N, C-alpha and C. Protein backbone atom coordinates (compact mmCIF):
# COMPACT_ATOMS: atom_id res chain seq x y z
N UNK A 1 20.11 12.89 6.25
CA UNK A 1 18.70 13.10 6.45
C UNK A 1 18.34 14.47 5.88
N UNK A 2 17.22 14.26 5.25
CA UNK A 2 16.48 16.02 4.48
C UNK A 2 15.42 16.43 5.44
N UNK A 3 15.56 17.52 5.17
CA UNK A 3 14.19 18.31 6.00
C UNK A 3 13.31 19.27 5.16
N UNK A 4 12.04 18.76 5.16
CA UNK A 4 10.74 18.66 4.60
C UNK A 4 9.72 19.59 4.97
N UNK A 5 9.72 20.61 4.31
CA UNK A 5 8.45 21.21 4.76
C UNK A 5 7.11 21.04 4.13
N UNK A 6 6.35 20.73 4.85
CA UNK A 6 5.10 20.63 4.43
C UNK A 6 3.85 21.65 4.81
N UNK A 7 3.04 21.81 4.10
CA UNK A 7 2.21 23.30 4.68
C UNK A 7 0.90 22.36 4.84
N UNK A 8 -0.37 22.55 5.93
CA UNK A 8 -1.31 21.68 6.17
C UNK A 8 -2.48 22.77 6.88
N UNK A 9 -3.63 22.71 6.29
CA UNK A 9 -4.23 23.02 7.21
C UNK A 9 -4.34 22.93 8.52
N UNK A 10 -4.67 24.11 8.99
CA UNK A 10 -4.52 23.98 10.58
C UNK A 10 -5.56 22.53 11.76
N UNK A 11 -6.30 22.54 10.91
CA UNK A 11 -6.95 21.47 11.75
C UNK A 11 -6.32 20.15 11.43
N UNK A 12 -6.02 20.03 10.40
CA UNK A 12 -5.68 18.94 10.13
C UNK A 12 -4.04 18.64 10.63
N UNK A 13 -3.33 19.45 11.16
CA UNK A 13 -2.47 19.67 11.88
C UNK A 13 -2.21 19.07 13.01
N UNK A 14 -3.52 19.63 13.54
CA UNK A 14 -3.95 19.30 15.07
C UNK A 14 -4.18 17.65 15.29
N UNK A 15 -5.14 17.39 14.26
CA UNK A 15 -5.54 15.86 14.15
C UNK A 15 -4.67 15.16 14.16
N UNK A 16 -3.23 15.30 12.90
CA UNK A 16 -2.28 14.38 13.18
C UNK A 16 -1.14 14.64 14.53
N UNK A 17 -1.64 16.12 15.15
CA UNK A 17 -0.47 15.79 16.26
C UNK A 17 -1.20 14.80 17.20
N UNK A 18 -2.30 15.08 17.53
CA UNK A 18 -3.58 13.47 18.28
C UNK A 18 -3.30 12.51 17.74
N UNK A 19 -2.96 12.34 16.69
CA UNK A 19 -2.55 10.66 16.34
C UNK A 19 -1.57 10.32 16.23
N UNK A 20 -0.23 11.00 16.47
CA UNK A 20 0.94 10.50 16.91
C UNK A 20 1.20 10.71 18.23
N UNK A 21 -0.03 11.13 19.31
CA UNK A 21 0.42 11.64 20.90
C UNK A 21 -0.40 10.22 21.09
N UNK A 22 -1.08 9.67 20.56
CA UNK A 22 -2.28 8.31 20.45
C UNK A 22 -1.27 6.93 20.44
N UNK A 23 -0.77 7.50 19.38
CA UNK A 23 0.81 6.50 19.36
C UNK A 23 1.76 6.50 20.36
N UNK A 24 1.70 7.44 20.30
CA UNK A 24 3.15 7.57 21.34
C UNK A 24 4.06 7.90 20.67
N UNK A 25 3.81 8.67 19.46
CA UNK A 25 5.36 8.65 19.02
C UNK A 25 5.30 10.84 18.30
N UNK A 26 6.47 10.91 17.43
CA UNK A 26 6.34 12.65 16.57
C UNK A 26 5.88 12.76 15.29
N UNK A 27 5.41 13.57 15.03
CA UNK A 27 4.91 13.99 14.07
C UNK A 27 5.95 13.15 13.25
N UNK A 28 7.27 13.43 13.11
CA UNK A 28 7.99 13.14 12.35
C UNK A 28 7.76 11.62 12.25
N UNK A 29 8.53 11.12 12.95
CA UNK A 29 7.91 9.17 13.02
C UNK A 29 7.03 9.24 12.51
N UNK A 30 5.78 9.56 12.72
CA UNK A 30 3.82 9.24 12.34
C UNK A 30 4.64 9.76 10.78
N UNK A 31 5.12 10.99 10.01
CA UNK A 31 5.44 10.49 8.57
C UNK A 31 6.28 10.34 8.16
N UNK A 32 7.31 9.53 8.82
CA UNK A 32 8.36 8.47 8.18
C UNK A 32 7.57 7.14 8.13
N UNK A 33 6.76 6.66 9.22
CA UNK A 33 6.07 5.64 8.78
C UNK A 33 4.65 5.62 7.85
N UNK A 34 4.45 6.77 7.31
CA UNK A 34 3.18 7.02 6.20
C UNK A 34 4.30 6.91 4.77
N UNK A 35 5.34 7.78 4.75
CA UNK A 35 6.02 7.72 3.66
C UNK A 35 6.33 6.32 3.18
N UNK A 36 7.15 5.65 4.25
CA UNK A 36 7.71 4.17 4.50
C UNK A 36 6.36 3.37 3.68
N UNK A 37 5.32 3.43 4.65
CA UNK A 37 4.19 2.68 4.12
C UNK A 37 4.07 2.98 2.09
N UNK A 38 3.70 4.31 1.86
CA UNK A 38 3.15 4.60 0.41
C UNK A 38 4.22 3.95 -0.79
N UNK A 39 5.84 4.17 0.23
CA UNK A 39 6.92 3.69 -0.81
C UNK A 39 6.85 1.99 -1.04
N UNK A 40 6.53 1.57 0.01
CA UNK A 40 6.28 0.08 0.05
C UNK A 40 5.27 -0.35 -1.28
N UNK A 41 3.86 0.26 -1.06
CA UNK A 41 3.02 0.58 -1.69
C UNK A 41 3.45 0.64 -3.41
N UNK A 42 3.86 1.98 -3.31
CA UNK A 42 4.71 1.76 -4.67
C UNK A 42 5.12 0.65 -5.74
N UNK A 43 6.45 0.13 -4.76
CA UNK A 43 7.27 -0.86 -5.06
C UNK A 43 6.49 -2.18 -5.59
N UNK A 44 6.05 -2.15 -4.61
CA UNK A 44 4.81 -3.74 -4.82
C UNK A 44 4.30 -3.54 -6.44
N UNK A 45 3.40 -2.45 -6.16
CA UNK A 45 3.16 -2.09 -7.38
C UNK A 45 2.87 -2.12 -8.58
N UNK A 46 4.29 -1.50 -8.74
CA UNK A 46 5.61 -1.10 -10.17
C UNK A 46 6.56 -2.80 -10.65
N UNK A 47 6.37 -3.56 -9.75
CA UNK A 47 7.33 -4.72 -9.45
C UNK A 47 6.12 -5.86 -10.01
N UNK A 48 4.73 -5.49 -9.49
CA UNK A 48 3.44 -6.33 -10.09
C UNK A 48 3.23 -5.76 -11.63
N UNK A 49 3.38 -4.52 -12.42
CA UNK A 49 3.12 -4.25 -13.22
C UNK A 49 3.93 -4.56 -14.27
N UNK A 50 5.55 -4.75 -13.79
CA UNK A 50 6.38 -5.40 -14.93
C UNK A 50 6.29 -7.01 -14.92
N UNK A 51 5.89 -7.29 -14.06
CA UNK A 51 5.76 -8.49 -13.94
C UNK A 51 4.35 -9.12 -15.04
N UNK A 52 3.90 -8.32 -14.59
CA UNK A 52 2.21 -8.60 -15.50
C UNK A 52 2.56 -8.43 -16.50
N UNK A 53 3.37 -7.04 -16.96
CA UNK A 53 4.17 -6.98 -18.82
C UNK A 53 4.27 -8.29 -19.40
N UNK A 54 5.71 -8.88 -18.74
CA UNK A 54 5.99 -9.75 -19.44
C UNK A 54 5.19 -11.44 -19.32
N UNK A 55 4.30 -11.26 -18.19
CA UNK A 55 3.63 -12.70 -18.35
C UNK A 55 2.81 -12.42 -19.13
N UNK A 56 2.13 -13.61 -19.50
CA UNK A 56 1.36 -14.49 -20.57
C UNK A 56 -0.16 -14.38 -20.01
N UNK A 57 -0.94 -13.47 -20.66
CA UNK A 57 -2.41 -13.27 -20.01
C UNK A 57 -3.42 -14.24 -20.13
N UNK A 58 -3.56 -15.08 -21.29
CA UNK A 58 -4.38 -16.35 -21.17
C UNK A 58 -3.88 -17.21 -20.05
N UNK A 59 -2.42 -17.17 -19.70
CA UNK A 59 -2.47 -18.12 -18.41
C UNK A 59 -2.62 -17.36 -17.37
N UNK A 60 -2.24 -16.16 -17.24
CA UNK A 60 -2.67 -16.02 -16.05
C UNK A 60 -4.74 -15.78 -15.98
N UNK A 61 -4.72 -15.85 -16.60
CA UNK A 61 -6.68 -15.43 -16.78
C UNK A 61 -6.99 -16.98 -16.54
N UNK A 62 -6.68 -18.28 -17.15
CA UNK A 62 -6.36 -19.58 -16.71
C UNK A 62 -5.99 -19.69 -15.21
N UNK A 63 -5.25 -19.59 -14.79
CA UNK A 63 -4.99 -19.62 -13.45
C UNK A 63 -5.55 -19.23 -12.52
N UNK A 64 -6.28 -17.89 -12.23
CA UNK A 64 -7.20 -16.95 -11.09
C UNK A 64 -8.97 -18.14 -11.84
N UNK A 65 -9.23 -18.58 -13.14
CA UNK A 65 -10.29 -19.65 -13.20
C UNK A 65 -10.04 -20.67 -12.12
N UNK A 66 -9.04 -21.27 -12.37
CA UNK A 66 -8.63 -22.62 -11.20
C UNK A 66 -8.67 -21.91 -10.10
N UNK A 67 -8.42 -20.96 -9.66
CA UNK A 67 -8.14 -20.31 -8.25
C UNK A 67 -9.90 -20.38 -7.87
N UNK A 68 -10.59 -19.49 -8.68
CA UNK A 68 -12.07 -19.57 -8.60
C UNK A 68 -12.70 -20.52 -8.67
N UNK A 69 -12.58 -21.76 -9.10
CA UNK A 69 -13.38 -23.27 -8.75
C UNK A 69 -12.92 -23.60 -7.77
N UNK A 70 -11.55 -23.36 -7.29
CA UNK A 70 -11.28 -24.26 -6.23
C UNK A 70 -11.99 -23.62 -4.91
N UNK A 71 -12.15 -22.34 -5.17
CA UNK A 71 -12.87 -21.52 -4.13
C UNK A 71 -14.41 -21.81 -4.25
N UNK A 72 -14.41 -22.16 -4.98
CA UNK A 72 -16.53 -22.16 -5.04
C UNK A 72 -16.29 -23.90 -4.82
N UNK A 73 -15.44 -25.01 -4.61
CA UNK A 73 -16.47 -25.68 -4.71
C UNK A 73 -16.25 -25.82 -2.58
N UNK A 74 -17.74 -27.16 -2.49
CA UNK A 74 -17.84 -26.89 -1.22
C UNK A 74 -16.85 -27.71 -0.16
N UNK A 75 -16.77 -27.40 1.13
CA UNK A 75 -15.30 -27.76 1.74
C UNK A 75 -16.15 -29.29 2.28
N UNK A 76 -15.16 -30.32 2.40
CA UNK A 76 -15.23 -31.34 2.22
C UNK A 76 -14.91 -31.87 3.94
């Protein structure tokens, strides 16, 4: 495990120690689970963007059309 310093304004300090005492949990937890979250974030991403590389854009531009009629027409 690394240890991280971070410098924060003072109010804003305060705010996140209220929102991890809100939680119930430490500062630290409140940003292992912000980090956790952004890396997730990331991944998705970077993983959608190579993915989009190598597909085929008339089909997928084809495909989100069908997605959009099937959404507009009315439910039966």
């Amino acid at each position: 495990m690394s240890t991280l310093t971070i410098r924060l304004p003072s109010d804003q300090h305060e705010r996140l120690k209220a929102l991890a005492a809100a939680r119930g949990t430490s500062i630290n937890k409140l940003f292992e689970e912000f980090s956790s979250r952004a890396l997730a974030e990331f991944d998705i991403e970077t993983r959608f963007r190579l993915r989009a590389a190598k597909g085929d854009k008339k089909r997928g531009l084809a495909l989100l059309d069908k997605l959009d009629r099937a959404h507009s027409q009315p439910d039966r």
